[in-house]
mmCIF file of C-alpha atoms in Angstrom:
data_model
loop_
_atom_site.group_PDB
_atom_site.id
_atom_site.type_symbol
_atom_site.label_atom_id
_atom_site.label_comp_id
_atom_site.label_asym_id
_atom_site.label_seq_id
_atom_site.Cartn_x
_atom_site.Cartn_y
_atom_site.Cartn_z
ATOM 1 C CA MET T 1 81.513 96.394 104.981
ATOM 2 C CA THR T 2 81.253 96.946 108.712
ATOM 3 C CA THR T 3 84.001 94.899 110.886
ATOM 4 C CA THR T 4 82.970 94.498 114.049
ATOM 5 C CA ILE T 5 85.026 94.027 117.070
ATOM 6 C CA GLN T 6 86.150 92.361 120.378
ATOM 7 C CA ALA T 7 88.218 95.456 123.153
ATOM 8 C CA ILE T 8 89.247 95.206 125.834
ATOM 9 C CA VAL T 9 87.451 97.781 128.379
ATOM 10 C CA PHE T 10 87.622 99.668 131.688
ATOM 11 C CA GLU T 11 84.084 99.543 132.402
ATOM 12 C CA ARG T 12 84.953 102.282 135.338
ATOM 13 C CA VAL T 13 87.504 101.798 138.057
ATOM 14 C CA ASN T 14 89.038 99.077 138.645
ATOM 15 C CA GLU T 15 86.344 96.791 136.920
ATOM 16 C CA VAL T 16 88.153 95.141 133.687
ATOM 17 C CA GLY T 17 85.074 93.775 130.985
ATOM 18 C CA PHE T 18 85.026 92.759 127.009
ATOM 19 C CA GLY T 19 82.304 94.536 124.559
ATOM 20 C CA THR T 20 82.206 94.639 120.972
ATOM 21 C CA PHE T 21 81.928 97.370 118.824
ATOM 22 C CA THR T 22 81.663 97.686 114.341
ATOM 23 C CA LEU T 23 84.086 99.748 113.213
ATOM 24 C CA PRO T 24 83.697 102.551 110.793
ATOM 25 C CA GLU T 25 84.081 101.898 107.522
ATOM 26 C CA MET T 26 87.665 101.720 105.953
ATOM 27 C CA ASN T 27 88.236 105.218 104.353
ATOM 28 C CA GLU T 28 90.493 105.349 100.859
ATOM 29 C CA ASN T 29 93.147 106.610 103.140
ATOM 30 C CA GLN T 30 93.602 103.819 105.872
ATOM 31 C CA MET T 31 94.411 99.688 106.795
ATOM 32 C CA LEU T 32 92.473 96.987 108.556
ATOM 33 C CA VAL T 33 95.094 95.861 110.075
ATOM 34 C CA LYS T 34 94.411 92.812 112.187
ATOM 35 C CA THR T 35 95.950 93.166 116.685
ATOM 36 C CA ARG T 36 98.869 90.093 116.920
ATOM 37 C CA TYR T 37 99.644 90.731 119.803
ATOM 38 C CA THR T 38 99.287 94.511 122.582
ATOM 39 C CA PHE T 39 101.612 94.776 125.554
ATOM 40 C CA VAL T 40 100.442 96.389 129.003
ATOM 41 C CA SER T 41 102.532 97.639 131.840
ATOM 42 C CA SER T 42 101.908 98.059 135.780
ATOM 43 C CA GLY T 43 102.363 101.361 134.837
ATOM 44 C CA THR T 44 99.751 104.198 132.803
ATOM 45 C CA GLU T 45 97.125 101.149 131.271
ATOM 46 C CA THR T 46 96.406 100.814 135.746
ATOM 47 C CA ARG T 47 96.703 104.243 136.383
ATOM 48 C CA VAL T 48 94.480 105.200 133.472
ATOM 49 C CA LEU T 49 92.274 102.113 134.788
ATOM 50 C CA GLY T 50 92.551 104.052 138.293
ATOM 51 C CA GLY T 51 91.265 107.001 136.733
ATOM 52 C CA TYR T 52 94.363 108.863 136.584
ATOM 53 C CA TYR T 53 95.749 110.694 133.259
ATOM 54 C CA GLY T 54 92.234 113.153 132.985
ATOM 55 C CA ALA T 55 89.832 108.751 133.057
ATOM 56 C CA ALA T 56 87.709 109.325 135.691
ATOM 57 C CA ASP T 57 85.118 111.149 133.790
ATOM 58 C CA LYS T 58 85.380 109.119 129.893
ATOM 59 C CA PHE T 59 84.858 105.609 131.798
ATOM 60 C CA PRO T 60 83.873 103.698 129.876
ATOM 61 C CA LEU T 61 86.334 103.246 127.938
ATOM 62 C CA ILE T 62 89.078 101.767 125.043
ATOM 63 C CA PRO T 63 92.671 101.357 126.729
ATOM 64 C CA GLY T 64 95.624 100.243 125.004
ATOM 65 C CA TYR T 65 98.998 102.544 123.185
ATOM 66 C CA THR T 66 100.874 100.278 120.955
ATOM 67 C CA ALA T 67 99.897 96.871 119.658
ATOM 68 C CA VAL T 68 101.084 95.404 116.091
ATOM 69 C CA GLY T 69 99.259 93.761 113.743
ATOM 70 C CA GLU T 70 99.553 92.588 110.464
ATOM 71 C CA VAL T 71 97.487 94.815 107.402
ATOM 72 C CA VAL T 72 94.371 92.629 106.010
ATOM 73 C CA SER T 73 92.778 95.144 103.946
ATOM 74 C CA VAL T 74 94.245 98.458 102.090
ATOM 75 C CA GLY T 75 92.483 101.553 101.004
ATOM 76 C CA GLY T 76 93.048 102.812 97.388
ATOM 77 C CA ASN T 77 95.137 105.440 97.985
ATOM 78 C CA VAL T 78 97.966 104.394 100.653
ATOM 79 C CA LYS T 79 101.105 104.047 98.860
ATOM 80 C CA GLY T 80 104.190 101.645 100.484
ATOM 81 C CA TYR T 81 102.356 99.866 102.281
ATOM 82 C CA ARG T 82 100.888 95.649 101.355
ATOM 83 C CA VAL T 83 98.463 93.014 102.256
ATOM 84 C CA GLY T 84 99.997 91.120 104.479
ATOM 85 C CA ASP T 85 102.805 93.413 106.407
ATOM 86 C CA LEU T 86 103.392 93.308 109.825
ATOM 87 C CA LEU T 87 103.218 96.538 111.488
ATOM 88 C CA SER T 88 104.499 98.261 114.940
ATOM 89 C CA TYR T 89 101.601 101.121 114.899
ATOM 90 C CA ASN T 90 100.267 103.726 117.569
ATOM 91 C CA PRO T 91 96.781 102.409 118.094
ATOM 92 C CA GLN T 92 93.655 104.005 118.019
ATOM 93 C CA THR T 93 90.208 103.273 118.335
ATOM 94 C CA ASN T 94 87.390 106.354 117.861
ATOM 95 C CA LEU T 95 83.596 104.409 117.715
ATOM 96 C CA LYS T 96 80.665 106.629 118.092
ATOM 97 C CA GLU T 97 79.910 103.794 121.033
ATOM 98 C CA ILE T 98 82.466 104.835 123.384
ATOM 99 C CA ASN T 99 85.123 106.764 124.598
ATOM 100 C CA SER T 100 88.594 105.355 124.141
ATOM 101 C CA GLN T 101 92.185 105.905 125.571
ATOM 102 C CA TRP T 102 93.836 105.767 123.397
ATOM 103 C CA GLY T 103 92.125 101.853 122.226
ATOM 104 C CA GLY T 104 95.009 99.793 121.170
ATOM 105 C CA GLN T 105 93.611 96.455 123.320
ATOM 106 C CA ALA T 106 91.123 95.624 120.667
ATOM 107 C CA SER T 107 91.157 92.679 117.986
ATOM 108 C CA MET T 108 91.030 94.777 114.763
ATOM 109 C CA HIS T 109 92.324 98.942 114.052
ATOM 110 C CA LEU T 110 91.661 101.783 111.228
ATOM 111 C CA VAL T 111 95.309 103.227 110.337
ATOM 112 C CA GLY T 112 95.896 105.928 108.578
ATOM 113 C CA VAL T 113 98.890 106.246 106.421
ATOM 114 C CA GLU T 114 99.565 110.094 107.684
ATOM 115 C CA GLU T 115 100.216 108.495 111.375
ATOM 116 C CA LYS T 116 102.824 106.376 110.465
ATOM 117 C CA PRO T 117 102.802 102.763 111.399
ATOM 118 C CA MET T 118 106.395 101.542 111.335
ATOM 119 C CA LEU T 119 107.066 98.540 109.494
ATOM 120 C CA LEU T 120 108.724 95.517 111.032
ATOM 121 C CA PRO T 121 112.262 93.277 109.692
ATOM 122 C CA ARG T 122 110.945 90.099 106.906
ATOM 123 C CA GLY T 123 110.378 87.644 108.724
ATOM 124 C CA SER T 124 110.497 88.942 112.488
ATOM 125 C CA ASP T 125 108.503 87.407 114.860
ATOM 126 C CA PRO T 126 105.640 90.737 115.542
ATOM 127 C CA LEU T 127 106.239 89.661 119.731
ATOM 128 C CA ASP T 128 109.871 90.930 119.560
ATOM 129 C CA TYR T 129 108.529 93.913 118.906
ATOM 130 C CA VAL T 130 104.524 94.566 120.741
ATOM 131 C CA VAL T 131 107.193 96.080 123.235
ATOM 132 C CA SER T 132 109.000 98.205 121.266
ATOM 133 C CA PRO T 133 106.563 101.802 121.250
ATOM 134 C CA VAL T 134 107.458 102.128 124.802
ATOM 135 C CA ALA T 135 111.243 100.743 123.944
ATOM 136 C CA ALA T 136 111.060 103.845 122.250
ATOM 137 C CA ILE T 137 110.877 105.525 124.997
ATOM 138 C CA SER T 138 113.269 105.278 127.302
ATOM 139 C CA LEU T 139 115.369 104.903 123.794
ATOM 140 C CA ARG T 140 114.878 108.332 123.598
ATOM 141 C CA GLY T 141 115.962 109.098 126.988
ATOM 142 C CA VAL T 142 119.405 107.563 126.887
ATOM 143 C CA MET T 143 119.988 108.715 123.645
ATOM 144 C CA ALA T 144 119.739 112.766 124.970
ATOM 145 C CA ALA T 145 121.467 111.552 127.939
ATOM 146 C CA GLN T 146 124.548 110.856 125.098
ATOM 147 C CA PRO T 147 126.236 108.454 127.040
ATOM 148 C CA GLN T 148 129.728 106.963 126.806
ATOM 149 C CA ARG T 149 131.854 104.343 127.223
ATOM 150 C CA ASP T 150 132.662 103.608 130.705
ATOM 151 C CA GLU T 151 130.477 106.150 132.300
ATOM 152 C CA CYS T 152 128.623 105.162 135.255
ATOM 153 C CA ALA T 153 124.827 105.567 135.195
ATOM 154 C CA VAL T 154 122.606 104.927 137.732
ATOM 155 C CA VAL T 155 118.837 104.138 136.667
ATOM 156 C CA ILE T 156 115.564 104.953 140.350
ATOM 157 C CA GLY T 157 113.049 102.568 139.298
ATOM 158 C CA GLN T 158 112.785 99.526 137.394
ATOM 159 C CA GLY T 159 109.027 99.467 135.320
ATOM 160 C CA VAL T 160 109.633 98.238 132.338
ATOM 161 C CA ILE T 161 110.672 102.488 131.525
ATOM 162 C CA GLY T 162 113.912 101.787 134.460
ATOM 163 C CA ALA T 163 114.103 98.051 133.301
ATOM 164 C CA PHE T 164 114.449 99.297 128.913
ATOM 165 C CA SER T 165 116.290 102.390 130.481
ATOM 166 C CA ALA T 166 118.962 100.370 132.254
ATOM 167 C CA GLY T 167 119.548 97.446 129.112
ATOM 168 C CA PHE T 168 120.193 100.723 126.768
ATOM 169 C CA LEU T 169 122.952 101.665 128.449
ATOM 170 C CA VAL T 170 124.478 98.514 129.407
ATOM 171 C CA ASN T 171 123.863 98.190 125.173
ATOM 172 C CA LYS T 172 126.184 101.602 125.558
ATOM 173 C CA GLY T 173 129.196 100.187 127.765
ATOM 174 C CA CYS T 174 128.807 102.166 130.595
ATOM 175 C CA ARG T 175 128.503 100.428 134.040
ATOM 176 C CA VAL T 176 124.331 100.743 135.932
ATOM 177 C CA ILE T 177 123.334 100.131 138.167
ATOM 178 C CA ALA T 178 119.777 99.482 138.837
ATOM 179 C CA VAL T 179 117.211 100.311 141.814
ATOM 180 C CA ASP T 180 114.390 99.556 143.380
ATOM 181 C CA LEU T 181 111.660 98.402 146.194
ATOM 182 C CA SER T 182 111.258 95.655 144.942
ATOM 183 C CA GLU T 183 113.789 92.078 145.237
ATOM 184 C CA SER T 184 112.243 90.810 142.264
ATOM 185 C CA ARG T 185 112.507 93.058 140.154
ATOM 186 C CA LEU T 186 116.288 94.596 141.565
ATOM 187 C CA GLN T 187 117.054 90.140 140.180
ATOM 188 C CA ARG T 188 115.842 90.927 136.566
ATOM 189 C CA SER T 189 117.611 93.539 136.287
ATOM 190 C CA LEU T 190 120.717 91.028 136.803
ATOM 191 C CA SER T 191 119.495 90.035 133.031
ATOM 192 C CA TYR T 192 120.080 92.531 131.507
ATOM 193 C CA GLY T 193 123.242 92.990 131.723
ATOM 194 C CA VAL T 194 124.073 95.740 134.415
ATOM 195 C CA HIS T 195 127.166 95.792 136.998
ATOM 196 C CA ALA T 196 125.296 96.534 140.101
ATOM 197 C CA CYS T 197 122.083 96.012 141.923
ATOM 198 C CA VAL T 198 120.414 98.842 145.069
ATOM 199 C CA GLN T 199 118.068 97.828 147.433
ATOM 200 C CA ALA T 200 116.277 101.407 147.576
ATOM 201 C CA SER T 201 114.644 100.400 151.419
ATOM 202 C CA ASP T 202 118.217 100.149 152.260
ATOM 203 C CA PRO T 203 119.384 102.764 155.635
ATOM 204 C CA ASP T 204 122.799 103.823 153.905
ATOM 205 C CA ALA T 205 121.067 102.779 149.850
ATOM 206 C CA LEU T 206 122.447 106.062 148.726
ATOM 207 C CA GLU T 207 126.250 104.699 150.593
ATOM 208 C CA ARG T 208 125.773 101.653 148.833
ATOM 209 C CA ILE T 209 124.854 103.425 145.755
ATOM 210 C CA LEU T 210 128.245 105.627 145.992
ATOM 211 C CA ALA T 211 130.811 102.442 146.827
ATOM 212 C CA TYR T 212 130.641 101.848 142.847
ATOM 213 C CA CYS T 213 131.016 105.607 141.384
ATOM 214 C CA ASP T 214 134.122 107.612 141.455
ATOM 215 C CA GLY T 215 133.135 110.450 143.319
ATOM 216 C CA GLY T 216 128.532 109.645 141.657
ATOM 217 C CA ALA T 217 127.180 108.868 138.678
ATOM 218 C CA ASN T 218 128.038 110.564 135.241
ATOM 219 C CA ILE T 219 124.069 110.163 134.990
ATOM 220 C CA VAL T 220 121.501 109.643 136.946
ATOM 221 C CA VAL T 221 117.622 108.310 135.420
ATOM 222 C CA GLU T 222 114.652 108.654 136.724
ATOM 223 C CA ALA T 223 112.477 106.288 136.662
ATOM 224 C CA SER T 224 110.259 105.700 139.829
ATOM 225 C CA GLY T 225 107.617 108.559 139.561
ATOM 226 C CA SER T 226 108.000 109.311 143.561
ATOM 227 C CA THR T 227 109.769 112.844 144.792
ATOM 228 C CA HIS T 228 112.247 109.976 146.717
ATOM 229 C CA GLY T 229 113.129 109.000 143.525
ATOM 230 C CA VAL T 230 113.661 112.922 142.088
ATOM 231 C CA ALA T 231 115.960 113.143 146.009
ATOM 232 C CA LEU T 232 117.861 110.660 145.073
ATOM 233 C CA ALA T 233 118.973 111.248 141.978
ATOM 234 C CA HIS T 234 119.973 115.060 143.144
ATOM 235 C CA LYS T 235 122.710 113.533 145.572
ATOM 236 C CA LEU T 236 123.908 110.946 142.939
ATOM 237 C CA ILE T 237 124.969 112.909 140.165
ATOM 238 C CA ARG T 238 128.575 113.398 140.501
ATOM 239 C CA ARG T 239 129.768 116.766 141.316
ATOM 240 C CA THR T 240 131.806 118.711 139.233
ATOM 241 C CA PRO T 241 135.431 119.732 141.303
ATOM 242 C CA ASN T 242 135.729 123.667 141.571
ATOM 243 C CA VAL T 243 139.080 123.619 143.714
ATOM 244 C CA PHE T 244 140.873 120.824 144.178
ATOM 245 C CA ARG T 245 144.418 120.510 143.999
ATOM 246 C CA ASP T 246 147.157 121.537 146.492
ATOM 247 C CA PRO T 247 144.937 122.822 149.816
ATOM 248 C CA LYS T 248 147.095 125.841 150.490
ATOM 249 C CA THR T 249 146.994 127.561 147.017
ATOM 250 C CA TYR T 250 143.426 127.960 146.077
ATOM 251 C CA TYR T 251 142.551 127.279 142.380
ATOM 252 C CA VAL T 252 139.847 127.316 139.947
ATOM 253 C CA ASN T 253 139.379 124.490 137.215
ATOM 254 C CA PRO T 254 138.679 126.781 134.052
ATOM 255 C CA ILE T 255 135.576 126.010 132.756
ATOM 256 C CA SER T 256 136.702 124.929 129.476
ATOM 257 C CA GLY T 257 137.995 121.458 130.919
ATOM 258 C CA ILE T 258 133.966 120.652 132.065
ATOM 259 C CA VAL T 259 131.961 122.193 129.468
ATOM 260 C CA GLY T 260 130.669 118.947 127.896
ATOM 261 C CA HIS T 261 131.604 116.568 130.296
ATOM 262 C CA TRP T 262 128.471 117.544 132.830
ATOM 263 C CA PRO T 263 126.485 115.077 134.382
ATOM 264 C CA ARG T 264 122.964 114.153 133.390
ATOM 265 C CA ILE T 265 120.036 113.729 135.203
ATOM 266 C CA VAL T 266 117.469 112.650 132.709
ATOM 267 C CA TYR T 267 113.912 112.785 134.708
ATOM 268 C CA GLN T 268 111.519 109.675 132.481
ATOM 269 C CA ALA T 269 108.433 109.430 134.133
ATOM 270 C CA THR T 270 105.458 110.746 135.352
ATOM 271 C CA TYR T 271 104.950 112.515 139.067
ATOM 272 C CA ILE T 272 101.518 112.845 140.414
ATOM 273 C CA ASP T 273 103.919 115.426 142.964
ATOM 274 C CA LYS T 274 104.957 118.679 142.150
ATOM 275 C CA LEU T 275 108.696 118.340 142.209
ATOM 276 C CA SER T 276 110.591 121.528 143.392
ATOM 277 C CA LEU T 277 114.198 121.274 143.109
ATOM 278 C CA ASP T 278 117.344 124.450 144.486
ATOM 279 C CA PRO T 279 119.866 123.981 141.691
ATOM 280 C CA ARG T 280 122.493 124.968 144.228
ATOM 281 C CA VAL T 281 121.744 123.433 147.400
ATOM 282 C CA ASP T 282 120.040 119.884 145.663
ATOM 283 C CA LEU T 283 123.264 119.376 143.347
ATOM 284 C CA GLN T 284 126.118 121.292 144.513
ATOM 285 C CA SER T 285 127.521 121.308 140.693
ATOM 286 C CA GLU T 286 129.019 123.980 138.860
ATOM 287 C CA GLY T 287 126.508 122.878 136.211
ATOM 288 C CA VAL T 288 123.834 120.115 135.877
ATOM 289 C CA LEU T 289 122.565 119.470 133.042
ATOM 290 C CA LEU T 290 118.555 118.035 133.317
ATOM 291 C CA LEU T 291 116.179 116.802 130.865
ATOM 292 C CA MET T 292 112.839 115.535 130.336
ATOM 293 C CA PRO T 293 112.796 113.726 127.073
ATOM 294 C CA GLY T 294 108.799 114.512 125.481
ATOM 295 C CA ASP T 295 107.001 111.688 123.947
ATOM 296 C CA ARG T 296 108.842 109.125 121.438
ATOM 297 C CA GLY T 297 108.209 109.459 117.688
ATOM 298 C CA ASN T 298 108.503 108.270 114.472
ATOM 299 C CA GLU T 299 113.064 107.743 114.580
ATOM 300 C CA ASP T 300 112.820 106.767 117.946
ATOM 301 C CA ARG T 301 110.148 103.897 117.397
ATOM 302 C CA LEU T 302 112.644 102.891 114.409
ATOM 303 C CA ASN T 303 114.991 103.360 116.114
ATOM 304 C CA ALA T 304 114.136 101.382 118.511
ATOM 305 C CA ILE T 305 112.835 98.548 116.138
ATOM 306 C CA GLU T 306 116.291 98.061 114.553
ATOM 307 C CA ALA T 307 117.460 97.775 118.563
ATOM 308 C CA ILE T 308 115.620 94.248 119.000
ATOM 309 C CA ARG T 309 115.744 93.476 115.103
ATOM 310 C CA SER T 310 120.576 93.580 115.597
ATOM 311 C CA LYS T 311 119.487 92.191 119.470
ATOM 312 C CA ALA T 312 121.317 95.345 120.906
ATOM 313 C CA ILE T 313 118.811 94.242 123.318
ATOM 314 C CA ASP T 314 116.531 91.125 124.283
ATOM 315 C CA PRO T 315 112.641 91.673 123.895
ATOM 316 C CA ARG T 316 111.411 88.242 125.511
ATOM 317 C CA LEU T 317 113.501 89.710 128.577
ATOM 318 C CA TYR T 318 110.593 92.175 129.347
ATOM 319 C CA ILE T 319 108.233 90.467 129.052
ATOM 320 C CA ASP T 320 106.820 88.250 132.322
ATOM 321 C CA ARG T 321 103.504 86.176 130.536
ATOM 322 C CA VAL T 322 102.065 86.499 127.446
ATOM 323 C CA VAL T 323 98.020 85.183 128.019
ATOM 324 C CA PRO T 324 95.252 85.030 125.833
ATOM 325 C CA TYR T 325 93.110 87.931 125.478
ATOM 326 C CA THR T 326 89.988 87.690 127.270
ATOM 327 C CA GLU T 327 92.462 86.518 130.629
ATOM 328 C CA ALA T 328 92.894 90.545 130.789
ATOM 329 C CA PRO T 329 90.349 91.436 134.540
ATOM 330 C CA ALA T 330 92.736 88.778 135.763
ATOM 331 C CA ALA T 331 95.765 90.198 134.412
ATOM 332 C CA TYR T 332 95.551 93.845 135.043
ATOM 333 C CA GLU T 333 94.430 92.913 138.427
ATOM 334 C CA GLN T 334 97.702 91.325 138.992
ATOM 335 C CA LEU T 335 99.778 95.005 137.666
ATOM 336 C CA ARG T 336 97.804 96.199 140.124
ATOM 337 C CA LEU T 337 97.836 94.384 142.777
ATOM 338 C CA HIS T 338 101.234 93.248 142.576
ATOM 339 C CA PRO T 339 103.142 95.258 140.562
ATOM 340 C CA ASN T 340 106.494 93.684 141.425
ATOM 341 C CA GLU T 341 105.288 89.889 140.691
ATOM 342 C CA VAL T 342 104.152 91.136 137.785
ATOM 343 C CA PHE T 343 105.716 93.582 135.264
ATOM 344 C CA SER T 344 104.491 92.737 132.568
ATOM 345 C CA VAL T 345 101.907 90.937 130.402
ATOM 346 C CA VAL T 346 101.049 90.491 126.028
ATOM 347 C CA PHE T 347 97.362 89.998 125.390
ATOM 348 C CA ASP T 348 97.468 87.306 122.670
ATOM 349 C CA TRP T 349 94.773 88.329 120.065
ATOM 350 C CA THR T 350 95.513 85.609 117.412
#
């Protein structure tokens, strides 16, 4: 039995269209999943559309890396999943007719058990969970920093990764300062409960941010993907004191009082330009933990689903528009040309 699907296709650089394709026959270790919603932000997929991330020589291709859907058929060897289950999964569309990167923007997918699709809570609205794979990226970085209640955290960049990072840090009880060039994104950050927001283009942005911190931030999340953002992050980190007390008496803090309480920088972005760091000059601190989280894993995805279920974050705050997938060309154009106005889009495939 053959299954015909519809898919969004990146025809060439900055050109979006559609295609009709045939899935290979489902094997005994797979499930056929009907797509409900897919999520796209102004970040990764728009860069793929621009020919980055190795896409330049792959056009035409099917994009997309986050989807939720309903199981409509189950292979004979599949255990633990049933027809009617709602899943969050890493969609892969491997077709002979066309390339994919990663292939999520399609009406149906073959999903293997080994790909560890995530069961959504019973009775849930799948729209709430379409953001969970992206939220899991931010959550991994936040958990790596081990935020403590009442710590000061600065998040540079309020794209989708920075926005989720800010929301999770607020949930952990941190005093969060959001930084971005876009006024609309800064206003949005207030809905996540941040303590303050600062316009990155202000000539005294550094001093303005530090006015909200006592000597710098315990945690800085760099999510802007810019060299300027990285340089700012290095200047914002809290300096671990070396000499203080009576200025007439030389005194060095015991290292035992600092170990375990180092300030942390979390690099949560990808960078087109090469970065450089001179720790002594750029950080001016006796110790800083530099964290570069990898891709989210299964546990991170499960934790993100639980954060949504338990209302630790409100997923609807991170969705700008829900539109039929047939409006994809216009939606991608808005995401690409007006990223400060259109934060994210969900495509409805129902």
